[in-house]
mmCIF file of C-alpha atoms in Angstrom:
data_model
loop_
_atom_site.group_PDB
_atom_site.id
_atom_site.type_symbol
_atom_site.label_atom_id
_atom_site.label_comp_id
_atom_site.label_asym_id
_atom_site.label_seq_id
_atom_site.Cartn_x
_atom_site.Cartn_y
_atom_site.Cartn_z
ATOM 1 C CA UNK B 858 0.000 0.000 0.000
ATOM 2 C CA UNK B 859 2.489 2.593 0.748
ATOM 3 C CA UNK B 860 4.236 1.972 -3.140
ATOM 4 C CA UNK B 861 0.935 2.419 -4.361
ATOM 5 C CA UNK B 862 0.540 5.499 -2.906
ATOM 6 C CA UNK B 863 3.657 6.700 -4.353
ATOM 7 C CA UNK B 864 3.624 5.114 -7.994
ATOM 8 C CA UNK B 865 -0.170 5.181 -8.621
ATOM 9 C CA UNK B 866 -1.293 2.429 -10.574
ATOM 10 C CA UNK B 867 0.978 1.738 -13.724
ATOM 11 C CA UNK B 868 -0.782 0.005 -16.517
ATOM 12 C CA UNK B 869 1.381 -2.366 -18.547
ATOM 13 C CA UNK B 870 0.380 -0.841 -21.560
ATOM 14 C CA UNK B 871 2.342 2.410 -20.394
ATOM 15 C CA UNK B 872 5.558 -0.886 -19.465
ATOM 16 C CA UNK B 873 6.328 -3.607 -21.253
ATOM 17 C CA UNK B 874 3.508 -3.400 -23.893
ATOM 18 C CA UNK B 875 4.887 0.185 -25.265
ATOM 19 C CA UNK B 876 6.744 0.271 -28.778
ATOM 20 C CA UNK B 877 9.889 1.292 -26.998
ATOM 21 C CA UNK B 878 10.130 -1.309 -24.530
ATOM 22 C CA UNK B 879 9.534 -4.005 -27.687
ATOM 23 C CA UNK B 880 11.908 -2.264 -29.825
ATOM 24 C CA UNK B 881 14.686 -1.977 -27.372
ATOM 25 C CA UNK B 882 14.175 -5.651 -26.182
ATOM 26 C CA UNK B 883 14.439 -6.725 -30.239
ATOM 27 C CA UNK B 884 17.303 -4.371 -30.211
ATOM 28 C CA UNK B 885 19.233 -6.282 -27.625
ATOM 29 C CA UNK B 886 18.182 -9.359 -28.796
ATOM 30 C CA UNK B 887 19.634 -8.567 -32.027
ATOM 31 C CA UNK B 888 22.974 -7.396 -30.518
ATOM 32 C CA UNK B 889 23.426 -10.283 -28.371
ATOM 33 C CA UNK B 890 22.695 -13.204 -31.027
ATOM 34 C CA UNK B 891 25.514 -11.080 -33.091
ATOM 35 C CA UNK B 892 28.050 -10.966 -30.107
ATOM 36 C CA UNK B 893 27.354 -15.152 -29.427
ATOM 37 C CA UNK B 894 28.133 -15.426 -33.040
ATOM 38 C CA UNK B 895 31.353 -13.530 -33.440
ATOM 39 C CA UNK B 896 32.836 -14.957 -29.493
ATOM 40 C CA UNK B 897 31.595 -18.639 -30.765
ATOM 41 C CA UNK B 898 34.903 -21.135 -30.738
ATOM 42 C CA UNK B 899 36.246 -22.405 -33.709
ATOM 43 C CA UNK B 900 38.561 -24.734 -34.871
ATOM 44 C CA UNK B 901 39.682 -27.191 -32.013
ATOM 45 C CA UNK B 902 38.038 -25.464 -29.204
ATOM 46 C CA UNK B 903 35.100 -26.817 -30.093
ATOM 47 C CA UNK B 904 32.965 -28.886 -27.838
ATOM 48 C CA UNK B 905 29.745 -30.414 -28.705
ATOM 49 C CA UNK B 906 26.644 -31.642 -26.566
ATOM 50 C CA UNK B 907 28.007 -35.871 -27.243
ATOM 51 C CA UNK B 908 31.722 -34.364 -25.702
ATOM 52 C CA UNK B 909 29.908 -33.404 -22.801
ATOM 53 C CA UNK B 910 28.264 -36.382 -21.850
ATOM 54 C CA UNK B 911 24.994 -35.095 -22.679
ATOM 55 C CA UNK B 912 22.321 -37.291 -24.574
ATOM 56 C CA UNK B 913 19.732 -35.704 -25.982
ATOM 57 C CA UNK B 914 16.721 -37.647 -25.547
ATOM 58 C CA UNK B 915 13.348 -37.102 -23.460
ATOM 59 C CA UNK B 916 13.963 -37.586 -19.783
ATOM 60 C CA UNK B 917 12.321 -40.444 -18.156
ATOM 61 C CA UNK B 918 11.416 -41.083 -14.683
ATOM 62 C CA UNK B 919 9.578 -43.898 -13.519
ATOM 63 C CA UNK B 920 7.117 -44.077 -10.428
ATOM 64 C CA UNK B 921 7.436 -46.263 -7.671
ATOM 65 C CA UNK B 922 4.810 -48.512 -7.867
ATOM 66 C CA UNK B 923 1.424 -47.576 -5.351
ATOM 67 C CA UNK B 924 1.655 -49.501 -2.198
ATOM 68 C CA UNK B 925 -1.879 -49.259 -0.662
ATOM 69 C CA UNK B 926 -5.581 -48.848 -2.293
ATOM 70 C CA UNK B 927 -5.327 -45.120 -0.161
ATOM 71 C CA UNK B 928 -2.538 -43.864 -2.990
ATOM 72 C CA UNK B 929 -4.423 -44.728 -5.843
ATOM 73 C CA UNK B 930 -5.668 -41.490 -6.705
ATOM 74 C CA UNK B 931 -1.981 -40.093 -5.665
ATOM 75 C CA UNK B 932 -0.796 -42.552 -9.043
ATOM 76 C CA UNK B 933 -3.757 -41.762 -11.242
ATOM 77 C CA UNK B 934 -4.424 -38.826 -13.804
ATOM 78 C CA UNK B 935 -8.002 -37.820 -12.503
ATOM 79 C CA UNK B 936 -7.295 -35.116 -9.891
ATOM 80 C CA UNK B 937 -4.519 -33.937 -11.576
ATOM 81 C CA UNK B 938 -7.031 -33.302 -14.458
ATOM 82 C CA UNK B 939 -9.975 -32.381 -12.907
ATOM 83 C CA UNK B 940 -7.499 -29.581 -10.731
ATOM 84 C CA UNK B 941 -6.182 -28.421 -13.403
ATOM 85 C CA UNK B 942 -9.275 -27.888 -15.412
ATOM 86 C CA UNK B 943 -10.569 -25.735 -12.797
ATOM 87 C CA UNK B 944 -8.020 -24.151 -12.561
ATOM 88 C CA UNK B 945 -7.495 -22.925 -16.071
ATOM 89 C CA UNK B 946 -11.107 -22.161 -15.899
ATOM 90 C CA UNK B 947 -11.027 -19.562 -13.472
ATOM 91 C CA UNK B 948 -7.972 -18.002 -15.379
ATOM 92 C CA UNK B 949 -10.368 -17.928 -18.285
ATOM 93 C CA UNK B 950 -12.980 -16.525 -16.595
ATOM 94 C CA UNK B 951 -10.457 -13.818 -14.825
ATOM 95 C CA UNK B 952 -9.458 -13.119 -18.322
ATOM 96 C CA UNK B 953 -12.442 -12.375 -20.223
ATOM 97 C CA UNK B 954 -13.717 -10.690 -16.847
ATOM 98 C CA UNK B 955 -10.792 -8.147 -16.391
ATOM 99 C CA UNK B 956 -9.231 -8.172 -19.544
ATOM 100 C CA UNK B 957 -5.758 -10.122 -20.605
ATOM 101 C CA UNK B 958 -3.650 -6.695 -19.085
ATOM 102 C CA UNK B 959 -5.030 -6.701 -16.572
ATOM 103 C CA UNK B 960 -5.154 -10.143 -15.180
ATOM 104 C CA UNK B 961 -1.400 -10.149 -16.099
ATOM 105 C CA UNK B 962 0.127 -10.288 -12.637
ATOM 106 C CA UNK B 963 2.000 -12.223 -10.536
ATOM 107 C CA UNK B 964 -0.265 -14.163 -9.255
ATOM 108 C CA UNK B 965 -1.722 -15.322 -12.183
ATOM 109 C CA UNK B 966 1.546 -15.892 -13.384
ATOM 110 C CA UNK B 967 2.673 -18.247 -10.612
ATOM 111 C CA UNK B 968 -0.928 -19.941 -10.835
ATOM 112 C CA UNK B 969 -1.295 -20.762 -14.241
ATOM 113 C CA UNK B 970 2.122 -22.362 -14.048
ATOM 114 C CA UNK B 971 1.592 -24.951 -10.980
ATOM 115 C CA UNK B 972 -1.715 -25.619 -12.828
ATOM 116 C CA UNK B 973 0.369 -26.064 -16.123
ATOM 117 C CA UNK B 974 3.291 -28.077 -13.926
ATOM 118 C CA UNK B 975 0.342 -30.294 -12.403
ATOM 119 C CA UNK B 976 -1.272 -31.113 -16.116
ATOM 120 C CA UNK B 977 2.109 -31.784 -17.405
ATOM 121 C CA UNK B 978 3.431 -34.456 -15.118
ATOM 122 C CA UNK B 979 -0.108 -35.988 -15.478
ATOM 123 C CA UNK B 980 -0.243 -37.934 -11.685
ATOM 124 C CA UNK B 981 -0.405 -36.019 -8.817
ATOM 125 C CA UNK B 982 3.009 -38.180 -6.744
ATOM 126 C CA UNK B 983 4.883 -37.209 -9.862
ATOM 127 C CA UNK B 984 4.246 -33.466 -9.614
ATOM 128 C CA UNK B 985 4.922 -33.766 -5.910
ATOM 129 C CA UNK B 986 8.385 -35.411 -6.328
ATOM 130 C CA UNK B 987 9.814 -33.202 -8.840
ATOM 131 C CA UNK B 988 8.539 -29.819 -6.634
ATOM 132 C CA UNK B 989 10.225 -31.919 -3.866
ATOM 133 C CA UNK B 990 13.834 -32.027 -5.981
ATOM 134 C CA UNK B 991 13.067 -28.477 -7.284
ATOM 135 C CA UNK B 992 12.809 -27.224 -3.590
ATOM 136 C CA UNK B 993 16.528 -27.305 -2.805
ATOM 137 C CA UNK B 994 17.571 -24.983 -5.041
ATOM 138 C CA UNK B 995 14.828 -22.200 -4.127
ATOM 139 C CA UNK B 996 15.796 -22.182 -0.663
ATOM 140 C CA UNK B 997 18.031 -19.341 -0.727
ATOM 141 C CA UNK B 998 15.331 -17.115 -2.135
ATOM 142 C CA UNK B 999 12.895 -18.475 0.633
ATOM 143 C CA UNK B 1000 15.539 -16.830 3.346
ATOM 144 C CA UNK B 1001 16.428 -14.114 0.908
ATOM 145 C CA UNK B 1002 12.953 -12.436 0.154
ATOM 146 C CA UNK B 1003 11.655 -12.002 4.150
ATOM 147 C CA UNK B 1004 14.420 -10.153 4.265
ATOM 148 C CA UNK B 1005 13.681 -7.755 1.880
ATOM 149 C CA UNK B 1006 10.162 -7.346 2.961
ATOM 150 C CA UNK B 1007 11.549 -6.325 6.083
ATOM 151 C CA UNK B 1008 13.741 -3.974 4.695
ATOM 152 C CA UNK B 1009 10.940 -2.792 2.964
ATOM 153 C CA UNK B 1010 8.910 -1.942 5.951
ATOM 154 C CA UNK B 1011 11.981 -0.190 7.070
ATOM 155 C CA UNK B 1012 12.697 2.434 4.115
ATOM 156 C CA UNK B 1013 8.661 3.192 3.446
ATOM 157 C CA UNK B 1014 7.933 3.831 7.388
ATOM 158 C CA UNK B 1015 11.086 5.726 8.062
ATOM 159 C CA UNK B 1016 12.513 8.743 6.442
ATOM 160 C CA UNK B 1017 14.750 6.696 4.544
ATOM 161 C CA UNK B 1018 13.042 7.132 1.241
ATOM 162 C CA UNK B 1019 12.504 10.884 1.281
ATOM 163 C CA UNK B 1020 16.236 11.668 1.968
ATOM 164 C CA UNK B 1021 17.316 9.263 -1.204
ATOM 165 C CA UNK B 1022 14.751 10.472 -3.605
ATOM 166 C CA UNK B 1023 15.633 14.148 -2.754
ATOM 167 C CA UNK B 1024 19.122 12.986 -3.313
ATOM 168 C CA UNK B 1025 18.381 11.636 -6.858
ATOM 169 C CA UNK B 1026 16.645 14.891 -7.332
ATOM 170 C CA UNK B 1027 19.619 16.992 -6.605
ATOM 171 C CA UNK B 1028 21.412 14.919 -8.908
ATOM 172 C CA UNK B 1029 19.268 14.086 -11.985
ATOM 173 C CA UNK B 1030 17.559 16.780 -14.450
ATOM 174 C CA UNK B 1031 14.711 15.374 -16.543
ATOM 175 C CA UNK B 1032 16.809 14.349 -19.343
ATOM 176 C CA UNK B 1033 19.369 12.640 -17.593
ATOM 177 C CA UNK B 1034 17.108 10.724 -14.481
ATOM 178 C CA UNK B 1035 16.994 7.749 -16.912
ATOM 179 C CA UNK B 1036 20.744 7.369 -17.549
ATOM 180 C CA UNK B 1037 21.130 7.629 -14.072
ATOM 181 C CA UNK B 1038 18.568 5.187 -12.812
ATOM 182 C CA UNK B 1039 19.913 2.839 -15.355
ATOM 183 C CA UNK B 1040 23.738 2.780 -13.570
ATOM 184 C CA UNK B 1041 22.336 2.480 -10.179
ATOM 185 C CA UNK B 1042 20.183 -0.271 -11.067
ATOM 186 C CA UNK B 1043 23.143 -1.989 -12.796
ATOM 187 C CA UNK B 1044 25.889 -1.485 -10.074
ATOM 188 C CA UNK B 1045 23.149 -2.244 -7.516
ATOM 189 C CA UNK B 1046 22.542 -5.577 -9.350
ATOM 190 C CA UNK B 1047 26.174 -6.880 -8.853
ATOM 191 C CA UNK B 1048 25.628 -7.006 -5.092
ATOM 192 C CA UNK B 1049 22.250 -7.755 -4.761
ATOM 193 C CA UNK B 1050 21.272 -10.152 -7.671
ATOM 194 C CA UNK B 1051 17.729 -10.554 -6.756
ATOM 195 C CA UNK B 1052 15.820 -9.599 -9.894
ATOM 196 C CA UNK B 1053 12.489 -8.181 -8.825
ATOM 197 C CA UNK B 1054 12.996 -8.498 -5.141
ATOM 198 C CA UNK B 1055 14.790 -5.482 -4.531
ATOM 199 C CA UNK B 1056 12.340 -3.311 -6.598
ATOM 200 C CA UNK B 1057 10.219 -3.253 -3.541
ATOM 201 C CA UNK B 1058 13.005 -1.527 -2.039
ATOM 202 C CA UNK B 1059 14.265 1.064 -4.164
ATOM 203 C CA UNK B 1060 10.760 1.879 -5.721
ATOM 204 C CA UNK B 1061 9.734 4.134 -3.457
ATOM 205 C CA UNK B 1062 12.738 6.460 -3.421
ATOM 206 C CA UNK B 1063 12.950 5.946 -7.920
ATOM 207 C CA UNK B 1064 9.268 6.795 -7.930
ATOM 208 C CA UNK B 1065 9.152 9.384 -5.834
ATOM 209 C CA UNK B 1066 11.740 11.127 -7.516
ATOM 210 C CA UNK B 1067 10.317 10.772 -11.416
ATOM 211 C CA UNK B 1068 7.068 12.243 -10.717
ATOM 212 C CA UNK B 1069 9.140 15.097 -9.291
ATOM 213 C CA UNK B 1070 11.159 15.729 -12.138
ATOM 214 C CA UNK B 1071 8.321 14.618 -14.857
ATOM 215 C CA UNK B 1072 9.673 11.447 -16.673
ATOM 216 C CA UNK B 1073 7.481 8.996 -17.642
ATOM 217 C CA UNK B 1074 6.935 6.513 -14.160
ATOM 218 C CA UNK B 1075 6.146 2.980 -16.788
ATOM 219 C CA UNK B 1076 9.402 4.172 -18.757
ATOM 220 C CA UNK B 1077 11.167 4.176 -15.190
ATOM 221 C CA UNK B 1078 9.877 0.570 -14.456
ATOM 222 C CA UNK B 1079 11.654 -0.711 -17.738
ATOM 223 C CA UNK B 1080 14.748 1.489 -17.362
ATOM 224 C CA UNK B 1081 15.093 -0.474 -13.825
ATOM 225 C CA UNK B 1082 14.255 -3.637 -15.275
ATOM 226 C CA UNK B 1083 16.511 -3.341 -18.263
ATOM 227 C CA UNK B 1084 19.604 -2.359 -16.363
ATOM 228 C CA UNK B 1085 19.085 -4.581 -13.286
ATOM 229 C CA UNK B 1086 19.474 -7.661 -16.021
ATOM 230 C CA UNK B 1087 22.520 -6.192 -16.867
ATOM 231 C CA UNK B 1088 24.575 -7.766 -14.173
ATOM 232 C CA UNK B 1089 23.309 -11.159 -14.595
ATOM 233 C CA UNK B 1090 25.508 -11.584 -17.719
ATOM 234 C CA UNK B 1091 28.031 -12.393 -15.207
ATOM 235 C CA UNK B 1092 26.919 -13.255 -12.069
ATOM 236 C CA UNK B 1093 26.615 -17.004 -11.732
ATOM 237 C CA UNK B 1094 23.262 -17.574 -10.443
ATOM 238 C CA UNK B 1095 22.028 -18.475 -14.289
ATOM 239 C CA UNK B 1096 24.852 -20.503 -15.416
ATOM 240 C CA UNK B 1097 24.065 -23.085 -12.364
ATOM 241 C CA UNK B 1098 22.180 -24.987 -14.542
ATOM 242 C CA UNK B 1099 24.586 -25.362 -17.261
ATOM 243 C CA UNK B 1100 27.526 -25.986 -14.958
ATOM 244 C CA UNK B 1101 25.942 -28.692 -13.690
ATOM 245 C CA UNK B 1102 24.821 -30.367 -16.702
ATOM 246 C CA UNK B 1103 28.288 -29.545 -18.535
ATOM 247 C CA UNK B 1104 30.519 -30.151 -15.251
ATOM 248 C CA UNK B 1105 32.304 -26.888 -15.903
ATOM 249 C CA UNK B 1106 33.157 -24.198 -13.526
ATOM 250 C CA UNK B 1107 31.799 -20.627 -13.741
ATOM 251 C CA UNK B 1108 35.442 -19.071 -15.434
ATOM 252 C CA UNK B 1109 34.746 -21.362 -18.365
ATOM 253 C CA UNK B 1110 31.556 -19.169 -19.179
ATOM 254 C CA UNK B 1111 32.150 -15.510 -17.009
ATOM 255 C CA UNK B 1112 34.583 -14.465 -20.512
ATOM 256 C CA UNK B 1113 31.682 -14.806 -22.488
ATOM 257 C CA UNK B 1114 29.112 -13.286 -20.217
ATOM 258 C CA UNK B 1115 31.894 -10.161 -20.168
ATOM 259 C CA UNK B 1116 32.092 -9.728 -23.617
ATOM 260 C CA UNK B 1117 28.088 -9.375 -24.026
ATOM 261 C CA UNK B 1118 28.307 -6.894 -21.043
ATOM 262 C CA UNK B 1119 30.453 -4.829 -22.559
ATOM 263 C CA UNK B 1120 28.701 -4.403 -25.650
ATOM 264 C CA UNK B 1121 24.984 -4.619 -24.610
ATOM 265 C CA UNK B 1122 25.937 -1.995 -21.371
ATOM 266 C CA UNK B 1123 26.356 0.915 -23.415
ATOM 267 C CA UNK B 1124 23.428 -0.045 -25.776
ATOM 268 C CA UNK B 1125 21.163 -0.062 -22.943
ATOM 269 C CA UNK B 1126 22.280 2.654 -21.790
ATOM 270 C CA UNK B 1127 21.645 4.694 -24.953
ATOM 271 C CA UNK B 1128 18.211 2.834 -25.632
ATOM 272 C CA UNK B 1129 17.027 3.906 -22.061
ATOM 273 C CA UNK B 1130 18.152 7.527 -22.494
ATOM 274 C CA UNK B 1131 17.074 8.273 -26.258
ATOM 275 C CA UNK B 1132 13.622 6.726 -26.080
ATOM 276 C CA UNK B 1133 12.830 8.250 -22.822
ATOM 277 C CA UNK B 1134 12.140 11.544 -24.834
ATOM 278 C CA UNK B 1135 9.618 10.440 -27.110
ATOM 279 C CA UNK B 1136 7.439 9.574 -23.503
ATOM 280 C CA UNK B 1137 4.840 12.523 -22.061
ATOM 281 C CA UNK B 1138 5.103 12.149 -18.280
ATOM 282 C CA UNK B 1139 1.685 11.068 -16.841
ATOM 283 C CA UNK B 1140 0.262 11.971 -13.674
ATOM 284 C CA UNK B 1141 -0.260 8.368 -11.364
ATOM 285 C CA UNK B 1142 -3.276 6.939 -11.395
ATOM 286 C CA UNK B 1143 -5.142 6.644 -8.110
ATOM 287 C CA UNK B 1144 -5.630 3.229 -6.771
ATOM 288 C CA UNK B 1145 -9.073 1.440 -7.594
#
């Protein structure tokens, strides 16, 4: 409640649905197939998907067979189907209801894809064992984000967020506020690599401060989201996977993730700054 106070209600049509944000996200696409092209190995160094072990064929996992007539429904398609037809149900209904923007959130998000994850593994035991492996590796974001909601109560009961945005003010003009929310998203991002989480943080201060110098608040949201991604190109946290499968270590990829920094950094940069003019600043919307 106290964000939405400050940033109003932010359609995504004024976000991620505007021709800038598509443009500059088929801009960096563009740029980064062209850099994986040029930095690909040649010659002897190499290495295919057979060198690394890796067989490509469908991965197959078979059940323990049901021990007692009380887990038959645990091995057998029908609540997993019926579940998940209700489920996608209500997301239809939510749909044509609200609209597709606008039941485009989070929530629906995470829902449709445990309803999606529960249709796709068919029986209900199998859906529970894979969540079961999965859970392991989200357990540092289960710590991580408390956290930050705490620190969130902190800055948007306090002070805190008034002294920082009237610090960005004193800094930033209207024409540069983008540039310069772009580098302190980006450096932020190499310490705390959280994606979204520390939006909830940093919002208030960021919002505060473009409605008081006029720029565009849903241009603001993508200039934070654009640079924050930034830093991932070389922090580890999205090669896990891939180290894992490949048994490499993360030096074997970081040179690569480098060289796509330091060519998409200054596009961004430039994409976030020039298209920011052609955006009329708009007043927040009041809460519904």
């Amino acid at each position: 409640p106290e964000l939405l106070n400050i940033s109003g209600v932010i359609p995504l049509s004024q976000t991620i649905y505007t021709w800038q944000n598509i443009l500059s996200a088929l801009i960096v696409m563009g740029v980064s197939v062209a850099v994986a092209c040029f930095s690909t190995p040649t010659g002897k160094t190499v290495r295919t998907a057979k060198s690394f072990g890796i067989v490509t064929e469908p991965l197959t996992k078979s059940l323990e067979a049901s021990r007692s007539p009380g887990e038959w429904l645990e091995y057998s398609p029908l609540l997993s189907v019926m579940v998940a037809l209700l489920g996608l149900a209500y997301l239809f209904r939510l749909v044509a209801a609200s609209g597709l923007l606008a039941a485009l959130n989070l929530n629906t998000y995470n829902f449709l894809f445990l309803m999606l994850g529960l249709l796709l593994h068919w029986r209900p035991r199998s859906f529970v064992s894979a969540v079961s492996v999965a859970t392991p590796a989200t357990a540092g974001v289960l710590i991580q984000f408390p956290f930050y909601a705490g620190i969130f109560g902190m800055i948007s009961h306090s002070s805190i967020s008034r002294t920082v945005a009237n610090g960005f003010v004193q800094m930033s003009s209207h024409n540069n506020y983008p540039v310069m929310v772009s580098l302190y998203s980006a450096i932020l991002g190499f310490f705390v690599p959280s994606g979204g989480g520390k939006w909830l943080i940093e919002a208030p201060y960021i919002m505060t401060a473009a409605h008081a110098l006029k720029v565009s608040p849903g241009w603001i949201v993508q200039v934070y989201n654009a640079s924050e991604a930034l830093p991932n190109l070389i922090n580890p946290f999205w090669m896990l996977p891939l180290l894992g499968i490949l048994k490499l270590k993360p030096r074997d990829l970081a040179g690569y993730g480098l060289l796509q920094l330091l060519v998409l950094g200054p596009v961004v940069l430039f994409l976030m700054w020039f298209l920011a003019r052609t955006f009329a600043y708009t007043p927040p919307l009041p809460p519904s």
